[in-house]
Structure formats: C-alpha cells, structure tokens
C-alpha cells in the first residue's frame, strides 16, 4: 500500500501517542471496543509486521462473538455511505476517517449500473434477514459485479460459516485501515 519507510514512520508516531489518541485512532480502523483496548495495551510495536500479527491474533484468538458483531455492525451496508449508529459516539475526526475510508473502499459501487445497485440492495436485505448481521466484504479493488456475485454465493452458507467469513473480511479491512492510518500519520505536518 505505501512505502515500508512511511509505514514505519507512522508506526513510530502511533507508538508515541497517548492512550486516548491511540484509542481514537484504532477505533477508526475497527469498532470493537475490546479490540481497541487490546491493541492499545500491546503498544509499542517493534515494526508494522508485529502490529499486523498482534492485531490478527487479537481478532481471531482473544475476542468473542459479540466483539466481532460490534465491529461488523459499525459498517454501512455495501452500497450505502452512512455511518452506522455505533459510530455516533465517535469524534468528528473518527467519523470523517470512517466515512472517507468507507467511500473509498466501496468506490466501484458508486458507478455501478442501477440494476446492480438494486440487486445488491435486495441481496443485502436477504443476507441480513438470514444471518442477522450485514454482509461484510473487503471491497477495495473489487468491482460491483464481484461483490454481487460474492454476496449471492455467501447467501448459500450456514450461519456459523458466514460469521467466520465476515470475521475474516473484517480482519482484512482492519489491517488495510491500520496501514492507511499509519500512512496518514507519516504524512501529517
């Protein structure tokens, strides 16, 4: 995503942040409160790979289902640009980062054909009704047709399998956003 040097500069800045600022920064990447607390408590990180490994370990080995659901439910549905209700307590900067990142990640939907948008909206509704949580996909670089095909395929899954799929997608999103965070810190004046 960015140069290794820039990521490491951003990590150095992140490591030097106070707890409150660190929490806000991590929360912009993942809305699970337990995840945020565990990442912040794990500072400082020796390098970006260590941050990524620790973040994934926390996500998959130290969190509970409700922590995953907290993070998943904070996302807008694919094709929607609103900030989820759980983001309402976030700072203005967190809301802006989350909204900007979400728009960028879902950019291909903005230019999708109306029939594709309508099919995605219907599939989103079916998915939520079946599984009880929103369809989550690491959308960066995917076309609207790829996302539509993926949601239709995943609608065939069992609930337990789909929760694991959503958790894996959330982890990809979180790691990608952590890199974006580090790059933004490195480029700040």
PDB file of C-alpha atoms in Angstrom:
ATOM      1  CA  UNK A   1       0.000   0.000   0.000  1.00  0.00           C
ATOM      2  CA  UNK A   2       2.661   2.523   0.932  1.00  0.00           C
ATOM      3  CA  UNK A   3       6.361   2.556   1.295  1.00  0.00           C
ATOM      4  CA  UNK A   4       7.744   0.496   4.138  1.00  0.00           C
ATOM      5  CA  UNK A   5       9.620   3.571   5.401  1.00  0.00           C
ATOM      6  CA  UNK A   6       6.440   5.661   5.549  1.00  0.00           C
ATOM      7  CA  UNK A   7       4.587   2.890   7.364  1.00  0.00           C
ATOM      8  CA  UNK A   8       7.399   2.580   9.909  1.00  0.00           C
ATOM      9  CA  UNK A   9       7.418   6.392  10.408  1.00  0.00           C
ATOM     10  CA  UNK A  10       3.675   6.270  11.010  1.00  0.00           C
ATOM     11  CA  UNK A  11       4.122   3.406  13.453  1.00  0.00           C
ATOM     12  CA  UNK A  12       6.707   5.391  15.400  1.00  0.00           C
ATOM     13  CA  UNK A  13       4.202   8.252  15.692  1.00  0.00           C
ATOM     14  CA  UNK A  14       1.433   5.820  16.674  1.00  0.00           C
ATOM     15  CA  UNK A  15       3.661   4.236  19.328  1.00  0.00           C
ATOM     16  CA  UNK A  16       4.278   7.717  20.774  1.00  0.00           C
ATOM     17  CA  UNK A  17       0.598   8.655  21.060  1.00  0.00           C
ATOM     18  CA  UNK A  18      -1.149   8.800  24.407  1.00  0.00           C
ATOM     19  CA  UNK A  19      -3.798   6.227  25.269  1.00  0.00           C
ATOM     20  CA  UNK A  20      -6.795   8.387  24.392  1.00  0.00           C
ATOM     21  CA  UNK A  21      -5.463   9.392  20.987  1.00  0.00           C
ATOM     22  CA  UNK A  22      -4.371   5.795  20.319  1.00  0.00           C
ATOM     23  CA  UNK A  23      -7.857   4.518  21.143  1.00  0.00           C
ATOM     24  CA  UNK A  24      -9.494   7.002  18.787  1.00  0.00           C
ATOM     25  CA  UNK A  25      -7.071   6.078  16.009  1.00  0.00           C
ATOM     26  CA  UNK A  26      -7.562   2.328  16.368  1.00  0.00           C
ATOM     27  CA  UNK A  27     -11.340   2.756  16.676  1.00  0.00           C
ATOM     28  CA  UNK A  28     -11.330   4.411  13.232  1.00  0.00           C
ATOM     29  CA  UNK A  29      -9.889   1.113  11.936  1.00  0.00           C
ATOM     30  CA  UNK A  30     -12.087  -1.308  13.913  1.00  0.00           C
ATOM     31  CA  UNK A  31     -15.101  -0.501  16.074  1.00  0.00           C
ATOM     32  CA  UNK A  32     -14.742  -3.355  18.537  1.00  0.00           C
ATOM     33  CA  UNK A  33     -14.031  -1.799  21.919  1.00  0.00           C
ATOM     34  CA  UNK A  34     -12.261  -4.932  23.140  1.00  0.00           C
ATOM     35  CA  UNK A  35     -10.064  -4.958  20.036  1.00  0.00           C
ATOM     36  CA  UNK A  36      -9.189  -1.290  20.535  1.00  0.00           C
ATOM     37  CA  UNK A  37      -8.235  -1.810  24.183  1.00  0.00           C
ATOM     38  CA  UNK A  38      -6.075  -4.858  23.459  1.00  0.00           C
ATOM     39  CA  UNK A  39      -4.218  -3.192  20.571  1.00  0.00           C
ATOM     40  CA  UNK A  40      -3.524  -0.070  22.628  1.00  0.00           C
ATOM     41  CA  UNK A  41      -2.378  -2.195  25.586  1.00  0.00           C
ATOM     42  CA  UNK A  42       0.046  -4.025  23.258  1.00  0.00           C
ATOM     43  CA  UNK A  43       1.971  -0.871  22.319  1.00  0.00           C
ATOM     44  CA  UNK A  44       4.733  -0.225  21.493  1.00  0.00           C
ATOM     45  CA  UNK A  45       5.164  -2.327  18.352  1.00  0.00           C
ATOM     46  CA  UNK A  46       8.642  -3.022  17.003  1.00  0.00           C
ATOM     47  CA  UNK A  47       7.553  -2.863  13.365  1.00  0.00           C
ATOM     48  CA  UNK A  48       4.483  -2.907  11.134  1.00  0.00           C
ATOM     49  CA  UNK A  49       4.572  -6.690  10.753  1.00  0.00           C
ATOM     50  CA  UNK A  50       4.391  -7.034  14.540  1.00  0.00           C
ATOM     51  CA  UNK A  51       1.383  -4.672  14.639  1.00  0.00           C
ATOM     52  CA  UNK A  52      -0.365  -6.688  11.910  1.00  0.00           C
ATOM     53  CA  UNK A  53       0.372 -10.031  13.570  1.00  0.00           C
ATOM     54  CA  UNK A  54      -0.733  -8.818  17.001  1.00  0.00           C
ATOM     55  CA  UNK A  55      -3.901  -7.268  15.528  1.00  0.00           C
ATOM     56  CA  UNK A  56      -4.817 -10.527  13.766  1.00  0.00           C
ATOM     57  CA  UNK A  57      -4.021 -12.579  16.863  1.00  0.00           C
ATOM     58  CA  UNK A  58      -6.241 -10.350  18.982  1.00  0.00           C
ATOM     59  CA  UNK A  59      -9.021 -10.527  16.400  1.00  0.00           C
ATOM     60  CA  UNK A  60      -9.075 -14.289  15.949  1.00  0.00           C
ATOM     61  CA  UNK A  61      -7.868 -15.623  19.299  1.00  0.00           C
ATOM     62  CA  UNK A  62      -8.774 -13.118  22.005  1.00  0.00           C
ATOM     63  CA  UNK A  63     -12.173 -11.721  21.064  1.00  0.00           C
ATOM     64  CA  UNK A  64     -15.659 -13.119  21.477  1.00  0.00           C
ATOM     65  CA  UNK A  65     -18.521 -13.290  19.014  1.00  0.00           C
ATOM     66  CA  UNK A  66     -20.068 -10.121  20.464  1.00  0.00           C
ATOM     67  CA  UNK A  67     -16.798  -8.244  19.859  1.00  0.00           C
ATOM     68  CA  UNK A  68     -16.857  -9.339  16.219  1.00  0.00           C
ATOM     69  CA  UNK A  69     -20.502  -8.282  15.942  1.00  0.00           C
ATOM     70  CA  UNK A  70     -19.725  -4.870  17.412  1.00  0.00           C
ATOM     71  CA  UNK A  71     -17.163  -4.260  14.662  1.00  0.00           C
ATOM     72  CA  UNK A  72     -19.244  -5.750  11.850  1.00  0.00           C
ATOM     73  CA  UNK A  73     -22.369  -3.777  12.764  1.00  0.00           C
ATOM     74  CA  UNK A  74     -20.490  -0.461  12.588  1.00  0.00           C
ATOM     75  CA  UNK A  75     -20.100  -0.749   8.816  1.00  0.00           C
ATOM     76  CA  UNK A  76     -22.570   0.615   6.301  1.00  0.00           C
ATOM     77  CA  UNK A  77     -24.117  -1.962   4.005  1.00  0.00           C
ATOM     78  CA  UNK A  78     -22.357  -2.358   0.679  1.00  0.00           C
ATOM     79  CA  UNK A  79     -23.687   0.474  -1.458  1.00  0.00           C
ATOM     80  CA  UNK A  80     -24.622   2.687   1.496  1.00  0.00           C
ATOM     81  CA  UNK A  81     -22.491   5.609   2.610  1.00  0.00           C
ATOM     82  CA  UNK A  82     -23.997   6.385   6.002  1.00  0.00           C
ATOM     83  CA  UNK A  83     -22.144   5.913   9.253  1.00  0.00           C
ATOM     84  CA  UNK A  84     -23.619   3.138  11.353  1.00  0.00           C
ATOM     85  CA  UNK A  85     -25.328   4.036  14.618  1.00  0.00           C
ATOM     86  CA  UNK A  86     -22.483   2.746  16.790  1.00  0.00           C
ATOM     87  CA  UNK A  87     -20.233   5.388  15.261  1.00  0.00           C
ATOM     88  CA  UNK A  88     -22.436   8.161  16.627  1.00  0.00           C
ATOM     89  CA  UNK A  89     -20.336   8.478  19.787  1.00  0.00           C
ATOM     90  CA  UNK A  90     -17.152   8.834  17.756  1.00  0.00           C
ATOM     91  CA  UNK A  91     -15.253  12.085  17.429  1.00  0.00           C
ATOM     92  CA  UNK A  92     -15.739  14.232  14.329  1.00  0.00           C
ATOM     93  CA  UNK A  93     -12.315  13.120  13.050  1.00  0.00           C
ATOM     94  CA  UNK A  94     -13.158   9.424  13.569  1.00  0.00           C
ATOM     95  CA  UNK A  95     -16.467   9.857  11.733  1.00  0.00           C
ATOM     96  CA  UNK A  96     -14.707  11.614   8.857  1.00  0.00           C
ATOM     97  CA  UNK A  97     -11.972   8.968   8.595  1.00  0.00           C
ATOM     98  CA  UNK A  98     -14.524   6.148   8.782  1.00  0.00           C
ATOM     99  CA  UNK A  99     -16.795   7.791   6.218  1.00  0.00           C
ATOM    100  CA  UNK A 100     -13.939   8.676   3.840  1.00  0.00           C
ATOM    101  CA  UNK A 101     -12.420   5.214   4.100  1.00  0.00           C
ATOM    102  CA  UNK A 102     -15.789   3.549   3.588  1.00  0.00           C
ATOM    103  CA  UNK A 103     -16.477   5.648   0.466  1.00  0.00           C
ATOM    104  CA  UNK A 104     -13.045   4.851  -0.987  1.00  0.00           C
ATOM    105  CA  UNK A 105     -13.370   1.153  -0.204  1.00  0.00           C
ATOM    106  CA  UNK A 106     -16.769   0.980  -1.893  1.00  0.00           C
ATOM    107  CA  UNK A 107     -15.897   3.278  -4.808  1.00  0.00           C
ATOM    108  CA  UNK A 108     -16.911   0.800  -7.529  1.00  0.00           C
ATOM    109  CA  UNK A 109     -20.497   0.775  -6.240  1.00  0.00           C
ATOM    110  CA  UNK A 110     -20.898   4.495  -6.926  1.00  0.00           C
ATOM    111  CA  UNK A 111     -20.514   3.900 -10.676  1.00  0.00           C
ATOM    112  CA  UNK A 112     -22.456   0.639 -10.811  1.00  0.00           C
ATOM    113  CA  UNK A 113     -25.460   0.194 -13.077  1.00  0.00           C
ATOM    114  CA  UNK A 114     -28.809   0.831 -11.393  1.00  0.00           C
ATOM    115  CA  UNK A 115     -29.848  -2.815 -11.755  1.00  0.00           C
ATOM    116  CA  UNK A 116     -26.656  -3.933  -9.992  1.00  0.00           C
ATOM    117  CA  UNK A 117     -27.261  -1.431  -7.184  1.00  0.00           C
ATOM    118  CA  UNK A 118     -30.851  -2.644  -6.829  1.00  0.00           C
ATOM    119  CA  UNK A 119     -29.740  -6.293  -6.822  1.00  0.00           C
ATOM    120  CA  UNK A 120     -27.097  -5.507  -4.175  1.00  0.00           C
ATOM    121  CA  UNK A 121     -29.681  -3.722  -2.025  1.00  0.00           C
ATOM    122  CA  UNK A 122     -32.064  -6.709  -2.275  1.00  0.00           C
ATOM    123  CA  UNK A 123     -29.252  -9.171  -1.561  1.00  0.00           C
ATOM    124  CA  UNK A 124     -28.130  -7.065   1.434  1.00  0.00           C
ATOM    125  CA  UNK A 125     -31.652  -7.312   2.845  1.00  0.00           C
ATOM    126  CA  UNK A 126     -31.827 -11.083   2.262  1.00  0.00           C
ATOM    127  CA  UNK A 127     -28.410 -11.533   3.835  1.00  0.00           C
ATOM    128  CA  UNK A 128     -29.316  -9.542   6.945  1.00  0.00           C
ATOM    129  CA  UNK A 129     -32.612 -11.399   7.326  1.00  0.00           C
ATOM    130  CA  UNK A 130     -30.869 -14.770   7.044  1.00  0.00           C
ATOM    131  CA  UNK A 131     -27.765 -14.138   9.168  1.00  0.00           C
ATOM    132  CA  UNK A 132     -28.717 -11.274  11.489  1.00  0.00           C
ATOM    133  CA  UNK A 133     -25.739  -9.096  10.533  1.00  0.00           C
ATOM    134  CA  UNK A 134     -24.686  -7.124   7.492  1.00  0.00           C
ATOM    135  CA  UNK A 135     -22.802  -8.591   4.543  1.00  0.00           C
ATOM    136  CA  UNK A 136     -19.170  -7.646   5.005  1.00  0.00           C
ATOM    137  CA  UNK A 137     -16.538  -7.803   2.309  1.00  0.00           C
ATOM    138  CA  UNK A 138     -13.098  -6.283   1.844  1.00  0.00           C
ATOM    139  CA  UNK A 139     -14.355  -4.180  -1.053  1.00  0.00           C
ATOM    140  CA  UNK A 140     -11.124  -2.397  -2.005  1.00  0.00           C
ATOM    141  CA  UNK A 141     -10.289  -3.250  -5.606  1.00  0.00           C
ATOM    142  CA  UNK A 142     -13.439  -5.284  -6.205  1.00  0.00           C
ATOM    143  CA  UNK A 143     -15.985  -4.454  -8.870  1.00  0.00           C
ATOM    144  CA  UNK A 144     -19.666  -4.137  -8.034  1.00  0.00           C
ATOM    145  CA  UNK A 145     -20.281  -7.315 -10.049  1.00  0.00           C
ATOM    146  CA  UNK A 146     -17.692  -9.212  -7.976  1.00  0.00           C
ATOM    147  CA  UNK A 147     -19.337  -8.043  -4.752  1.00  0.00           C
ATOM    148  CA  UNK A 148     -22.772  -9.016  -6.054  1.00  0.00           C
ATOM    149  CA  UNK A 149     -21.536 -12.483  -7.051  1.00  0.00           C
ATOM    150  CA  UNK A 150     -19.892 -12.893  -3.640  1.00  0.00           C
ATOM    151  CA  UNK A 151     -22.979 -11.950  -1.631  1.00  0.00           C
ATOM    152  CA  UNK A 152     -25.121 -14.305  -3.717  1.00  0.00           C
ATOM    153  CA  UNK A 153     -22.658 -17.156  -3.160  1.00  0.00           C
ATOM    154  CA  UNK A 154     -22.350 -16.433   0.554  1.00  0.00           C
ATOM    155  CA  UNK A 155     -26.137 -16.401   0.948  1.00  0.00           C
ATOM    156  CA  UNK A 156     -25.903 -20.181   0.454  1.00  0.00           C
ATOM    157  CA  UNK A 157     -23.709 -20.628   3.547  1.00  0.00           C
ATOM    158  CA  UNK A 158     -24.683 -21.730   7.027  1.00  0.00           C
ATOM    159  CA  UNK A 159     -24.773 -19.020   9.713  1.00  0.00           C
ATOM    160  CA  UNK A 160     -21.684 -20.339  11.509  1.00  0.00           C
ATOM    161  CA  UNK A 161     -19.658 -20.415   8.284  1.00  0.00           C
ATOM    162  CA  UNK A 162     -20.809 -16.944   7.344  1.00  0.00           C
ATOM    163  CA  UNK A 163     -19.807 -15.441  10.678  1.00  0.00           C
ATOM    164  CA  UNK A 164     -16.281 -16.798  10.107  1.00  0.00           C
ATOM    165  CA  UNK A 165     -16.301 -15.319   6.579  1.00  0.00           C
ATOM    166  CA  UNK A 166     -17.394 -11.941   7.941  1.00  0.00           C
ATOM    167  CA  UNK A 167     -14.706 -12.085  10.637  1.00  0.00           C
ATOM    168  CA  UNK A 168     -12.023 -12.748   8.018  1.00  0.00           C
ATOM    169  CA  UNK A 169     -13.292  -9.849   5.903  1.00  0.00           C
ATOM    170  CA  UNK A 170     -13.304  -7.556   8.956  1.00  0.00           C
ATOM    171  CA  UNK A 171      -9.705  -8.504   9.709  1.00  0.00           C
ATOM    172  CA  UNK A 172      -8.670  -7.622   6.131  1.00  0.00           C
ATOM    173  CA  UNK A 173     -10.476  -4.281   6.423  1.00  0.00           C
ATOM    174  CA  UNK A 174      -8.883  -3.558   9.799  1.00  0.00           C
ATOM    175  CA  UNK A 175      -5.341  -4.315   8.625  1.00  0.00           C
ATOM    176  CA  UNK A 176      -5.865  -2.206   5.499  1.00  0.00           C
ATOM    177  CA  UNK A 177      -7.199   0.697   7.549  1.00  0.00           C
ATOM    178  CA  UNK A 178      -4.329   0.408  10.031  1.00  0.00           C
ATOM    179  CA  UNK A 179      -1.956   0.880   7.097  1.00  0.00           C
ATOM    180  CA  UNK A 180      -3.975   3.887   5.950  1.00  0.00           C
ATOM    181  CA  UNK A 181      -3.780   5.265   9.484  1.00  0.00           C
ATOM    182  CA  UNK A 182      -0.003   4.831   9.647  1.00  0.00           C
ATOM    183  CA  UNK A 183       0.454   6.459   6.249  1.00  0.00           C
ATOM    184  CA  UNK A 184      -1.732   9.404   7.254  1.00  0.00           C
ATOM    185  CA  UNK A 185       0.272   9.826  10.445  1.00  0.00           C
ATOM    186  CA  UNK A 186       3.537   9.691   8.475  1.00  0.00           C
ATOM    187  CA  UNK A 187       2.354  12.362   6.038  1.00  0.00           C
ATOM    188  CA  UNK A 188       0.869  14.726   8.641  1.00  0.00           C
ATOM    189  CA  UNK A 189       2.740  18.018   9.084  1.00  0.00           C
TER     190      UNK A 189
END
